[in-house]
Amino acid sequence: MFKESLQIDFEFIEDLEKIGPFQTGACFQCRKCSNGCPVTFAMDLHPNEVIRMVLLGQRAAVLSCRTIWVCASCETCTTRCPNNIKIAELMDCLKEMSVKEGVPSAIPEILTLHKTFLSSINRYGRVFEGGLLPEYFIRSKQLISKLMTGSWRGDLTLGIKLLIKGRVSLFPKMIKGRSEVRKILSNSKKSKIKS
């Protein structure tokens, strides 16, 4: 009959601010971040609620919520914040922390896309748009269902249109500083996650 008592992690905000700093403690719950966010319709917690839960030491609830995975990192929240809290960066950090701590992703497909995106950057020094979705479909095992349902035809048609308009290329363009990018990603993995 009684609900479990809340587990408060008093070191949660300290752990986050060491990685940031994000200035999370400056939040006074004005909700400008949530009111401007274009993807709140898909979130279980609004951005201001995530910040409040961080401040209250609710590590498990924050790291297992959908919101950190739904966040599009569009920076609207950060731009609207009157106290200059780095909300979008905080959401990304929470994603990384969730993976590092082995918390199952609330939306596994987004975690797969996240890893595919980083893999592309690691290989080419930048994202190869022409290969991102095919690799994602293979990694997420969506390719089989697309082949079975025939939905691959729509993807192929869209891909051809993008190719004709010069929006994507068939071959990746590699940057000169690939080794430096790999080094940054390697250092990031050591300090945050292992993808």
Tab-separated table of C-alpha atoms in Angstrom:
chain	number	residue	atom	x	y	z
A	1	MET	CA	0.000	0.000	0.000
A	2	PHE	CA	2.829	2.418	0.778
A	3	LYS	CA	4.920	3.798	-2.024
A	4	GLU	CA	8.644	3.279	-1.871
A	5	SER	CA	10.495	6.137	-0.285
A	6	LEU	CA	12.355	8.352	-2.701
A	7	GLN	CA	16.032	7.622	-3.089
A	8	ILE	CA	17.945	10.885	-3.074
A	9	ASP	CA	21.378	10.948	-4.629
A	10	PHE	CA	23.031	13.988	-3.095
A	11	GLU	CA	26.043	13.672	-5.415
A	12	PHE	CA	24.016	13.657	-8.655
A	13	ILE	CA	24.157	17.389	-9.337
A	14	GLU	CA	27.819	17.526	-8.275
A	15	ASP	CA	28.656	14.732	-10.727
A	16	LEU	CA	26.866	16.592	-13.519
A	17	GLU	CA	28.379	19.982	-12.777
A	18	LYS	CA	31.901	18.468	-12.792
A	19	ILE	CA	31.249	17.325	-16.365
A	20	GLY	CA	29.534	20.611	-17.373
A	21	PRO	CA	29.275	23.027	-15.751
A	22	PHE	CA	25.656	23.526	-16.775
A	23	GLN	CA	24.604	26.022	-14.040
A	24	THR	CA	21.679	23.727	-13.171
A	25	GLY	CA	21.317	25.231	-9.694
A	26	ALA	CA	20.349	28.591	-11.219
A	27	CYS	CA	16.965	27.256	-12.385
A	28	PHE	CA	13.979	29.003	-10.792
A	29	GLN	CA	11.368	27.007	-12.754
A	30	CYS	CA	10.151	29.754	-15.093
A	31	ARG	CA	9.280	27.028	-17.667
A	32	LYS	CA	10.564	29.023	-20.648
A	33	CYS	CA	12.567	25.954	-21.686
A	34	SER	CA	9.505	23.711	-21.695
A	35	ASN	CA	7.225	26.290	-23.315
A	36	GLY	CA	9.606	26.718	-26.248
A	37	CYS	CA	10.544	23.064	-26.724
A	38	PRO	CA	9.223	21.674	-30.031
A	39	VAL	CA	9.205	18.034	-28.866
A	40	THR	CA	7.496	18.151	-25.454
A	41	PHE	CA	4.558	16.246	-26.965
A	42	ALA	CA	6.751	13.124	-26.980
A	43	MET	CA	8.352	13.620	-23.546
A	44	ASP	CA	7.331	12.030	-20.272
A	45	LEU	CA	8.891	14.913	-18.311
A	46	HIS	CA	9.218	18.479	-19.535
A	47	PRO	CA	12.747	19.963	-19.564
A	48	ASN	CA	12.066	22.078	-16.467
A	49	GLU	CA	10.880	18.942	-14.641
A	50	VAL	CA	14.087	17.124	-15.555
A	51	ILE	CA	16.099	19.998	-14.115
A	52	ARG	CA	13.981	19.994	-10.963
A	53	MET	CA	14.490	16.241	-10.545
A	54	VAL	CA	18.246	16.700	-11.022
A	55	LEU	CA	18.209	19.310	-8.263
A	56	LEU	CA	16.246	16.919	-6.047
A	57	GLY	CA	18.785	14.123	-6.583
A	58	GLN	CA	16.453	11.810	-8.503
A	59	ARG	CA	19.228	10.130	-10.483
A	60	ALA	CA	17.388	6.880	-11.305
A	61	ALA	CA	14.214	8.631	-12.482
A	62	VAL	CA	16.107	11.137	-14.626
A	63	LEU	CA	18.423	8.598	-16.262
A	64	SER	CA	15.514	6.300	-17.132
A	65	CYS	CA	13.109	8.927	-18.512
A	66	ARG	CA	12.136	9.302	-22.187
A	67	THR	CA	12.839	13.031	-22.233
A	68	ILE	CA	16.636	12.782	-22.383
A	69	TRP	CA	16.324	10.541	-25.458
A	70	VAL	CA	13.599	12.593	-27.155
A	71	CYS	CA	15.542	15.867	-26.818
A	72	ALA	CA	16.511	17.026	-30.306
A	73	SER	CA	19.405	19.199	-29.028
A	74	CYS	CA	17.934	22.118	-30.978
A	75	GLU	CA	19.130	24.524	-28.240
A	76	THR	CA	15.764	26.351	-28.067
A	77	CYS	CA	15.628	25.714	-24.326
A	78	THR	CA	19.155	26.996	-23.801
A	79	THR	CA	18.450	30.112	-25.867
A	80	ARG	CA	15.259	30.896	-23.945
A	81	CYS	CA	16.715	30.353	-20.473
A	82	PRO	CA	17.029	33.675	-18.600
A	83	ASN	CA	19.727	32.216	-16.326
A	84	ASN	CA	21.927	30.806	-19.109
A	85	ILE	CA	21.523	27.193	-18.005
A	86	LYS	CA	22.990	24.893	-20.650
A	87	ILE	CA	19.892	22.689	-20.844
A	88	ALA	CA	20.547	21.019	-24.216
A	89	GLU	CA	24.103	20.139	-23.147
A	90	LEU	CA	22.725	18.802	-19.865
A	91	MET	CA	20.288	16.529	-21.733
A	92	ASP	CA	23.138	15.169	-23.849
A	93	CYS	CA	25.245	14.604	-20.740
A	94	LEU	CA	22.336	12.734	-19.116
A	95	LYS	CA	22.102	10.470	-22.182
A	96	GLU	CA	25.799	9.709	-21.957
A	97	MET	CA	25.577	9.131	-18.207
A	98	SER	CA	22.606	6.805	-18.711
A	99	VAL	CA	24.596	4.681	-21.152
A	100	LYS	CA	27.706	4.697	-18.958
A	101	GLU	CA	25.719	3.554	-15.924
A	102	GLY	CA	23.967	0.800	-17.884
A	103	VAL	CA	20.475	2.239	-17.526
A	104	PRO	CA	18.318	0.737	-20.299
A	105	SER	CA	17.313	3.399	-22.806
A	106	ALA	CA	13.640	4.377	-22.671
A	107	ILE	CA	13.799	4.515	-26.487
A	108	PRO	CA	16.386	1.974	-27.748
A	109	GLU	CA	16.085	3.149	-31.367
A	110	ILE	CA	17.403	6.586	-30.428
A	111	LEU	CA	20.366	5.063	-28.605
A	112	THR	CA	21.121	3.041	-31.747
A	113	LEU	CA	20.906	6.204	-33.877
A	114	HIS	CA	23.169	8.006	-31.392
A	115	LYS	CA	25.812	5.264	-31.666
A	116	THR	CA	25.480	5.113	-35.466
A	117	PHE	CA	25.945	8.887	-35.684
A	118	LEU	CA	29.098	8.763	-33.519
A	119	SER	CA	30.418	5.814	-35.528
A	120	SER	CA	30.061	7.816	-38.750
A	121	ILE	CA	31.901	10.777	-37.241
A	122	ASN	CA	34.630	8.468	-35.948
A	123	ARG	CA	35.167	6.989	-39.431
A	124	TYR	CA	34.960	10.088	-41.611
A	125	GLY	CA	35.529	13.009	-39.241
A	126	ARG	CA	32.013	14.187	-40.060
A	127	VAL	CA	28.628	12.590	-40.670
A	128	PHE	CA	28.203	10.772	-43.971
A	129	GLU	CA	24.507	11.398	-44.557
A	130	GLY	CA	24.296	8.916	-47.434
A	131	GLY	CA	25.394	6.084	-45.175
A	132	LEU	CA	23.832	7.127	-41.863
A	133	LEU	CA	20.309	5.782	-42.394
A	134	PRO	CA	21.303	2.543	-44.144
A	135	GLU	CA	23.734	1.771	-41.319
A	136	TYR	CA	21.090	2.719	-38.739
A	137	PHE	CA	18.503	0.425	-40.390
A	138	ILE	CA	20.981	-2.452	-40.233
A	139	ARG	CA	22.043	-1.767	-36.613
A	140	SER	CA	18.464	-1.299	-35.391
A	141	LYS	CA	17.275	-4.394	-37.287
A	142	GLN	CA	14.653	-2.290	-39.076
A	143	LEU	CA	16.002	-3.306	-42.486
A	144	ILE	CA	14.325	-6.707	-42.296
A	145	SER	CA	10.909	-5.231	-41.522
A	146	LYS	CA	11.362	-2.627	-44.271
A	147	LEU	CA	12.156	-5.387	-46.763
A	148	MET	CA	9.180	-7.450	-45.627
A	149	THR	CA	6.671	-4.577	-45.681
A	150	GLY	CA	8.039	-2.912	-48.807
A	151	SER	CA	8.500	0.419	-47.033
A	152	TRP	CA	12.072	0.501	-48.334
A	153	ARG	CA	10.682	1.736	-51.672
A	154	GLY	CA	9.625	5.063	-50.138
A	155	ASP	CA	13.034	5.426	-48.486
A	156	LEU	CA	14.767	4.674	-51.776
A	157	THR	CA	12.602	7.183	-53.664
A	158	LEU	CA	13.368	9.879	-51.093
A	159	GLY	CA	17.070	8.991	-51.203
A	160	ILE	CA	17.166	9.341	-54.984
A	161	LYS	CA	15.428	12.730	-54.807
A	162	LEU	CA	17.960	13.928	-52.218
A	163	LEU	CA	20.808	12.608	-54.344
A	164	ILE	CA	19.534	14.413	-57.459
A	165	LYS	CA	19.176	17.685	-55.544
A	166	GLY	CA	22.696	17.325	-54.165
A	167	ARG	CA	21.541	17.006	-50.546
A	168	VAL	CA	23.408	13.722	-50.009
A	169	SER	CA	26.306	12.076	-51.786
A	170	LEU	CA	27.006	8.468	-52.651
A	171	PHE	CA	30.499	8.645	-51.244
A	172	PRO	CA	31.703	10.045	-47.930
A	173	LYS	CA	33.741	13.221	-47.815
A	174	MET	CA	36.478	12.821	-45.263
A	175	ILE	CA	37.990	15.751	-43.441
A	176	LYS	CA	41.734	16.258	-43.004
A	177	GLY	CA	41.618	16.211	-39.203
A	178	ARG	CA	40.042	12.747	-38.805
A	179	SER	CA	42.698	11.641	-36.333
A	180	GLU	CA	42.014	14.681	-34.139
A	181	VAL	CA	38.264	13.968	-34.205
A	182	ARG	CA	38.921	10.331	-33.280
A	183	LYS	CA	41.112	11.498	-30.413
A	184	ILE	CA	38.322	13.788	-29.135
A	185	LEU	CA	35.789	10.956	-29.359
A	186	SER	CA	38.199	8.566	-27.682
A	187	ASN	CA	38.770	10.981	-24.785
A	188	SER	CA	35.026	11.554	-24.555
A	189	LYS	CA	34.361	7.811	-24.381
A	190	LYS	CA	36.917	7.382	-21.629
A	191	SER	CA	35.378	10.148	-19.553
A	192	LYS	CA	31.709	9.509	-20.359
A	193	ILE	CA	30.582	6.346	-22.206
A	194	LYS	CA	31.711	3.355	-24.168
A	195	SER	CA	29.637	3.124	-27.353
